[in-house]
XYZ file of C-alpha atoms in Angstrom:
378
model
C 52.030 59.242 28.813
C 53.457 60.687 31.795
C 57.286 61.313 31.775
C 60.161 63.261 33.389
C 61.932 65.843 31.646
C 65.617 67.113 32.838
C 69.201 66.585 31.490
C 71.261 68.186 34.321
C 69.468 67.232 37.417
C 72.165 67.990 39.382
C 71.569 71.748 37.904
C 67.751 71.390 38.640
C 68.411 70.722 41.977
C 70.339 73.646 42.553
C 67.993 76.157 41.092
C 65.618 74.570 43.534
C 67.603 74.851 46.795
C 68.709 78.444 45.824
C 65.523 79.608 45.804
C 63.182 79.819 48.990
C 63.157 77.352 51.732
C 64.659 74.320 50.840
C 61.972 71.876 53.457
C 59.283 74.072 51.519
C 60.600 73.380 48.330
C 61.275 69.421 49.682
C 57.678 68.997 50.659
C 55.920 70.678 47.452
C 58.234 68.437 45.525
C 56.475 65.200 47.445
C 53.308 66.595 47.164
C 53.971 66.581 42.999
C 55.373 63.528 42.826
C 52.493 61.679 45.007
C 50.058 63.032 42.158
C 51.964 62.546 38.900
C 52.777 59.604 39.971
C 49.003 58.415 40.473
C 48.104 60.708 37.492
C 47.613 57.483 35.084
C 46.884 58.267 31.087
C 48.257 61.896 30.827
C 49.677 63.289 28.092
C 53.338 64.018 27.568
C 52.468 67.798 27.079
C 50.951 67.054 30.727
C 54.051 65.464 32.095
C 56.589 68.072 30.898
C 54.400 70.703 32.364
C 54.752 68.801 35.292
C 58.290 68.359 35.700
C 59.014 71.952 34.106
C 56.700 73.089 37.299
C 59.231 71.275 39.816
C 62.338 73.036 38.013
C 60.545 76.382 37.997
C 61.243 78.673 40.988
C 58.320 80.611 40.328
C 56.018 77.690 40.736
C 58.150 76.793 43.825
C 57.454 80.160 45.003
C 53.416 80.012 44.410
C 53.889 83.387 42.507
C 50.548 84.140 40.661
C 49.972 82.658 36.789
C 51.524 84.706 34.065
C 52.415 83.768 30.966
C 55.905 82.237 32.228
C 53.736 79.560 34.234
C 52.303 78.665 30.732
C 54.003 75.890 28.677
C 55.350 77.636 26.666
C 56.869 79.610 29.530
C 57.955 76.548 31.568
C 59.590 75.176 28.230
C 61.519 78.498 27.589
C 62.607 79.121 31.385
C 63.884 75.021 30.925
C 65.923 75.617 28.058
C 67.648 78.586 29.509
C 68.364 76.956 32.897
C 69.482 73.206 30.818
C 70.536 73.417 27.568
C 69.045 73.178 23.824
C 69.704 69.444 24.978
C 66.871 70.033 27.180
C 64.827 69.095 24.097
C 66.252 65.391 22.180
C 66.739 64.663 25.746
C 63.661 64.890 27.438
C 61.102 66.433 25.017
C 61.267 64.497 22.511
C 61.015 60.536 24.169
C 57.369 61.642 25.399
C 56.287 63.052 21.943
C 57.928 59.985 20.106
C 55.726 57.605 22.012
C 52.587 59.568 22.209
C 52.765 60.072 18.090
C 53.303 55.963 18.112
C 50.199 55.618 20.500
C 47.990 58.058 18.514
C 49.185 56.296 15.117
C 48.901 52.909 15.841
C 45.055 53.839 17.118
C 43.781 55.774 14.107
C 45.631 53.139 12.038
C 44.049 50.504 13.632
C 40.646 51.622 13.383
C 40.686 52.856 9.540
C 41.655 49.444 8.679
C 38.890 47.198 10.947
C 36.658 49.363 9.559
C 37.776 48.675 6.087
C 37.350 45.189 6.532
C 34.041 45.344 8.762
C 32.763 48.263 5.798
C 34.340 47.415 2.684
C 33.125 50.635 1.131
C 35.139 52.788 4.195
C 38.346 50.619 2.748
C 38.134 52.457 -0.240
C 39.108 55.925 1.140
C 36.913 57.967 -0.667
C 36.905 61.550 0.698
C 33.013 60.821 1.739
C 31.357 57.191 1.859
C 27.576 57.299 1.367
C 25.536 55.177 2.653
C 27.164 56.291 5.625
C 28.795 53.328 7.980
C 26.347 51.606 10.594
C 27.039 52.701 14.316
C 27.476 48.852 14.824
C 30.900 48.730 12.191
C 31.832 52.086 13.982
C 31.736 50.800 17.429
C 33.229 47.628 16.726
C 36.229 49.194 14.883
C 36.476 51.687 17.500
C 36.673 49.199 20.620
C 39.193 46.673 18.651
C 41.023 49.800 17.803
C 41.568 50.898 21.513
C 42.409 47.105 22.768
C 45.323 47.139 19.960
C 46.328 50.404 20.983
C 46.276 49.162 25.149
C 48.666 46.786 24.721
C 50.827 49.398 22.744
C 50.900 51.878 25.365
C 50.847 49.462 28.124
C 54.845 49.718 28.718
C 54.477 53.504 28.330
C 52.322 53.995 30.953
C 53.898 51.629 33.379
C 56.656 54.412 32.414
C 54.617 57.069 33.318
C 52.314 56.276 36.394
C 56.025 55.465 38.271
C 57.410 58.537 37.475
C 58.447 60.813 40.182
C 60.082 64.220 39.546
C 62.524 63.664 42.623
C 64.119 60.740 40.947
C 65.462 63.448 37.783
C 66.147 66.126 40.884
C 68.048 63.810 43.177
C 69.903 62.589 39.769
C 69.131 59.131 39.920
C 68.420 58.949 35.953
C 69.749 61.949 33.519
C 67.509 61.610 30.817
C 64.083 60.532 29.605
C 66.087 57.464 27.480
C 67.782 56.334 30.702
C 64.848 56.504 32.502
C 62.647 54.044 30.592
C 65.270 51.906 29.854
C 66.291 51.391 33.359
C 62.734 51.352 34.669
C 61.425 49.230 32.200
C 64.190 46.533 33.071
C 63.852 46.979 37.040
C 59.912 46.136 36.895
C 60.000 43.401 33.886
C 57.134 42.661 31.488
C 55.038 41.914 34.327
C 54.919 44.920 35.768
C 54.497 46.611 32.813
C 51.297 45.247 32.359
C 50.304 45.175 35.916
C 46.637 46.888 35.940
C 46.569 46.295 31.731
C 42.898 44.996 32.589
C 41.578 48.282 33.475
C 43.891 49.619 30.494
C 42.368 47.561 28.259
C 38.459 47.838 29.168
C 38.741 51.980 29.162
C 40.373 52.490 25.991
C 38.031 49.496 24.068
C 34.954 51.173 25.379
C 35.845 54.401 25.253
C 36.968 54.625 21.798
C 34.139 52.446 20.819
C 32.219 54.934 21.803
C 34.468 57.775 20.759
C 34.546 56.906 17.046
C 31.131 55.778 16.530
C 29.788 59.184 17.913
C 31.726 60.885 15.714
C 31.121 59.095 12.764
C 27.391 59.217 13.513
C 26.964 62.507 14.130
C 29.108 63.973 11.231
C 27.363 61.540 8.903
C 24.216 60.496 9.918
C 22.560 63.175 12.215
C 24.340 65.620 9.012
C 22.651 63.749 5.998
C 19.454 63.663 8.337
C 19.396 67.266 8.768
C 20.080 68.129 5.486
C 17.050 65.825 4.271
C 15.000 66.776 6.443
C 15.524 70.781 7.094
C 15.974 71.280 2.451
C 12.551 68.508 2.130
C 10.698 71.276 4.192
C 11.039 73.853 2.097
C 7.949 75.136 0.032
C 9.785 74.687 -2.893
C 7.291 73.983 -5.230
C 5.480 77.639 -4.944
C 8.675 79.168 -6.453
C 7.695 80.494 -9.649
C 8.384 78.543 -12.614
C 11.611 80.784 -13.406
C 13.240 80.152 -9.913
C 12.622 76.086 -9.876
C 15.497 74.250 -9.623
C 16.101 70.322 -10.115
C 18.820 70.003 -7.656
C 19.841 71.453 -4.389
C 23.181 72.523 -2.949
C 23.183 73.067 0.907
C 25.276 75.964 2.640
C 28.646 75.343 2.968
C 28.959 76.035 6.944
C 26.535 73.241 7.833
C 29.315 70.673 7.758
C 31.846 71.761 9.173
C 29.237 73.106 12.236
C 28.335 69.605 12.152
C 31.738 68.183 12.094
C 32.809 70.567 15.082
C 29.804 69.173 16.842
C 30.411 65.289 16.302
C 34.352 65.961 17.497
C 32.770 67.715 20.917
C 30.255 64.772 21.052
C 32.865 62.064 20.301
C 34.992 63.683 23.388
C 31.891 63.910 25.795
C 30.861 60.272 24.890
C 34.627 58.931 25.290
C 35.225 60.741 29.059
C 31.609 59.150 30.814
C 34.088 55.686 30.097
C 37.396 57.304 30.658
C 36.801 59.493 33.605
C 35.341 56.706 36.274
C 37.608 54.573 35.554
C 40.664 56.949 35.823
C 39.321 57.771 39.464
C 39.665 53.569 39.671
C 42.928 53.456 38.300
C 44.304 56.252 40.715
C 44.053 53.935 43.456
C 45.233 51.500 41.847
C 48.279 52.861 41.221
C 49.036 54.059 44.469
C 49.952 50.900 45.333
C 52.122 50.200 42.721
C 55.218 51.064 44.101
C 54.837 48.127 47.258
C 53.500 45.486 44.545
C 56.895 46.063 42.831
C 58.870 45.512 45.998
C 56.700 42.644 46.543
C 56.854 41.183 43.063
C 60.458 39.068 42.520
C 61.277 37.878 38.981
C 61.874 34.374 40.337
C 58.378 34.238 42.144
C 56.434 31.380 40.323
C 53.483 32.575 38.402
C 50.878 31.940 40.682
C 52.436 33.828 43.265
C 52.692 36.892 41.019
C 48.935 36.391 39.927
C 47.844 36.008 44.200
C 50.025 39.604 44.254
C 47.771 41.256 41.751
C 44.654 39.412 42.558
C 45.325 40.850 46.189
C 45.834 44.612 44.780
C 43.035 44.391 42.747
C 40.649 43.147 46.114
C 42.797 46.306 48.058
C 41.312 48.930 45.182
C 38.092 47.432 45.059
C 37.712 48.098 48.693
C 38.900 51.369 48.743
C 36.675 52.507 46.407
C 33.732 51.289 47.730
C 34.972 53.003 51.187
C 35.308 56.360 49.171
C 32.033 55.549 47.381
C 30.048 55.108 50.559
C 32.201 58.642 52.446
C 30.371 60.110 49.443
C 26.596 58.168 50.072
C 26.573 56.155 46.054
C 28.864 55.530 43.217
C 28.141 56.843 40.572
C 28.488 60.324 43.025
C 32.423 58.808 43.480
C 32.870 58.094 40.134
C 31.763 61.364 38.397
C 33.042 64.096 40.424
C 34.769 66.576 39.003
C 33.319 64.891 35.703
C 32.297 68.041 34.162
C 35.250 70.260 34.622
C 37.530 67.695 33.528
C 35.554 67.038 30.399
C 35.317 70.756 29.890
C 39.335 70.967 30.121
C 39.571 67.706 27.883
C 36.887 68.907 24.447
C 39.347 71.233 22.920
C 41.828 69.275 22.586
C 39.985 65.868 21.768
C 37.809 67.294 18.966
C 40.744 69.175 17.072
C 42.377 66.241 17.149
C 39.401 64.554 15.704
C 38.510 67.762 13.596
C 42.408 67.226 12.050
C 41.934 63.490 11.041
C 39.145 64.135 8.841
C 40.793 66.949 7.275
C 43.330 64.760 6.820
C 41.437 61.839 5.565
C 39.713 63.890 3.355
C 43.019 65.867 1.273
C 44.189 62.338 1.138
C 41.347 60.366 0.213
C 39.945 59.361 -3.156
C 38.031 61.570 -5.854
C 34.912 60.043 -5.965
C 31.131 60.893 -8.040
C 28.645 63.484 -5.782
C 26.890 61.997 -3.919
C 22.862 62.587 -4.478
C 20.330 62.445 -1.979
C 16.693 62.301 -3.742
C 13.972 64.094 -1.560
C 10.544 65.143 -2.813
C 11.833 65.193 -6.608
C 15.037 67.220 -5.704
C 18.478 65.833 -5.700
C 20.551 67.636 -2.491
C 23.830 67.704 -4.038
C 27.123 66.683 -1.528
C 30.457 67.228 -3.118
């Protein structure tokens, strides 16, 4: 979700105007508006950084990168310039929104997974036999679909946000921006383009959770069974023989990390190309909002939104033709973007798994029989 941050918009404008050439700042602001307005699905952190850059004179002057241009540095400058009220008025709303969406996603997933695979509903620290791939994929798809409904109003705010609206004093706080903008666009505006978000979140999170659970469980169990089963245990001297084997403690964390990375990459294979399409669609939202009137009949409104999809399709086709293929256009920059996304996404999944195990119910140790030996997993 992209959201604005600023408390004293007039002071921020004064800060910009007093540093360097005003026309250059205005031009830079326009470019940031255009880019920010089409960046759908961005995180709250990205939104805060985007607006903080708009009110930071060092960024506007294109100074070389330093710690002052990091997220912490930008936030520090904003608090110094506009006081501690900047945090509850501008930082807190997007944080609460992202926390809510994340809570809905993971809670829905766990509840649906418990319905599809009853052993998972026991909230055990380890589920064995592991959950089938189809069950985790279906639960992930459903959870992503539910999350897309909750996130629709937040995405509507994100893609329509322009830093200049805050700098020019149209909105004073994020709370005011959210209230007035949602009132302005109405329910239909909130769900404009939702079908793309629905498919993106459903398919993306289906792959996300299915990949994570498969690598974390099935792949891990298969590896330790194959590895420890291939060792030449019978040739050991009698006094060194044992009937049980405990895998090396670092193996499972390595698979957990691999699961997080694999899940992030799998999700991006769906999210990234659809976000490319969404960027083009959302560029026409301002014009669509002006065209759609609350007094219009439903049939007329539907024709307007269908027309927006057709225009988006035509523009996407033209861009794909320029690059000589849909795949080249849709996945242009995929690896660079994925590398940037992997650390945060993987960390979120690992924390999710750690919390699930920390508060999971104690169960008996898992025993995997192999060649007359028991591989013990605690």
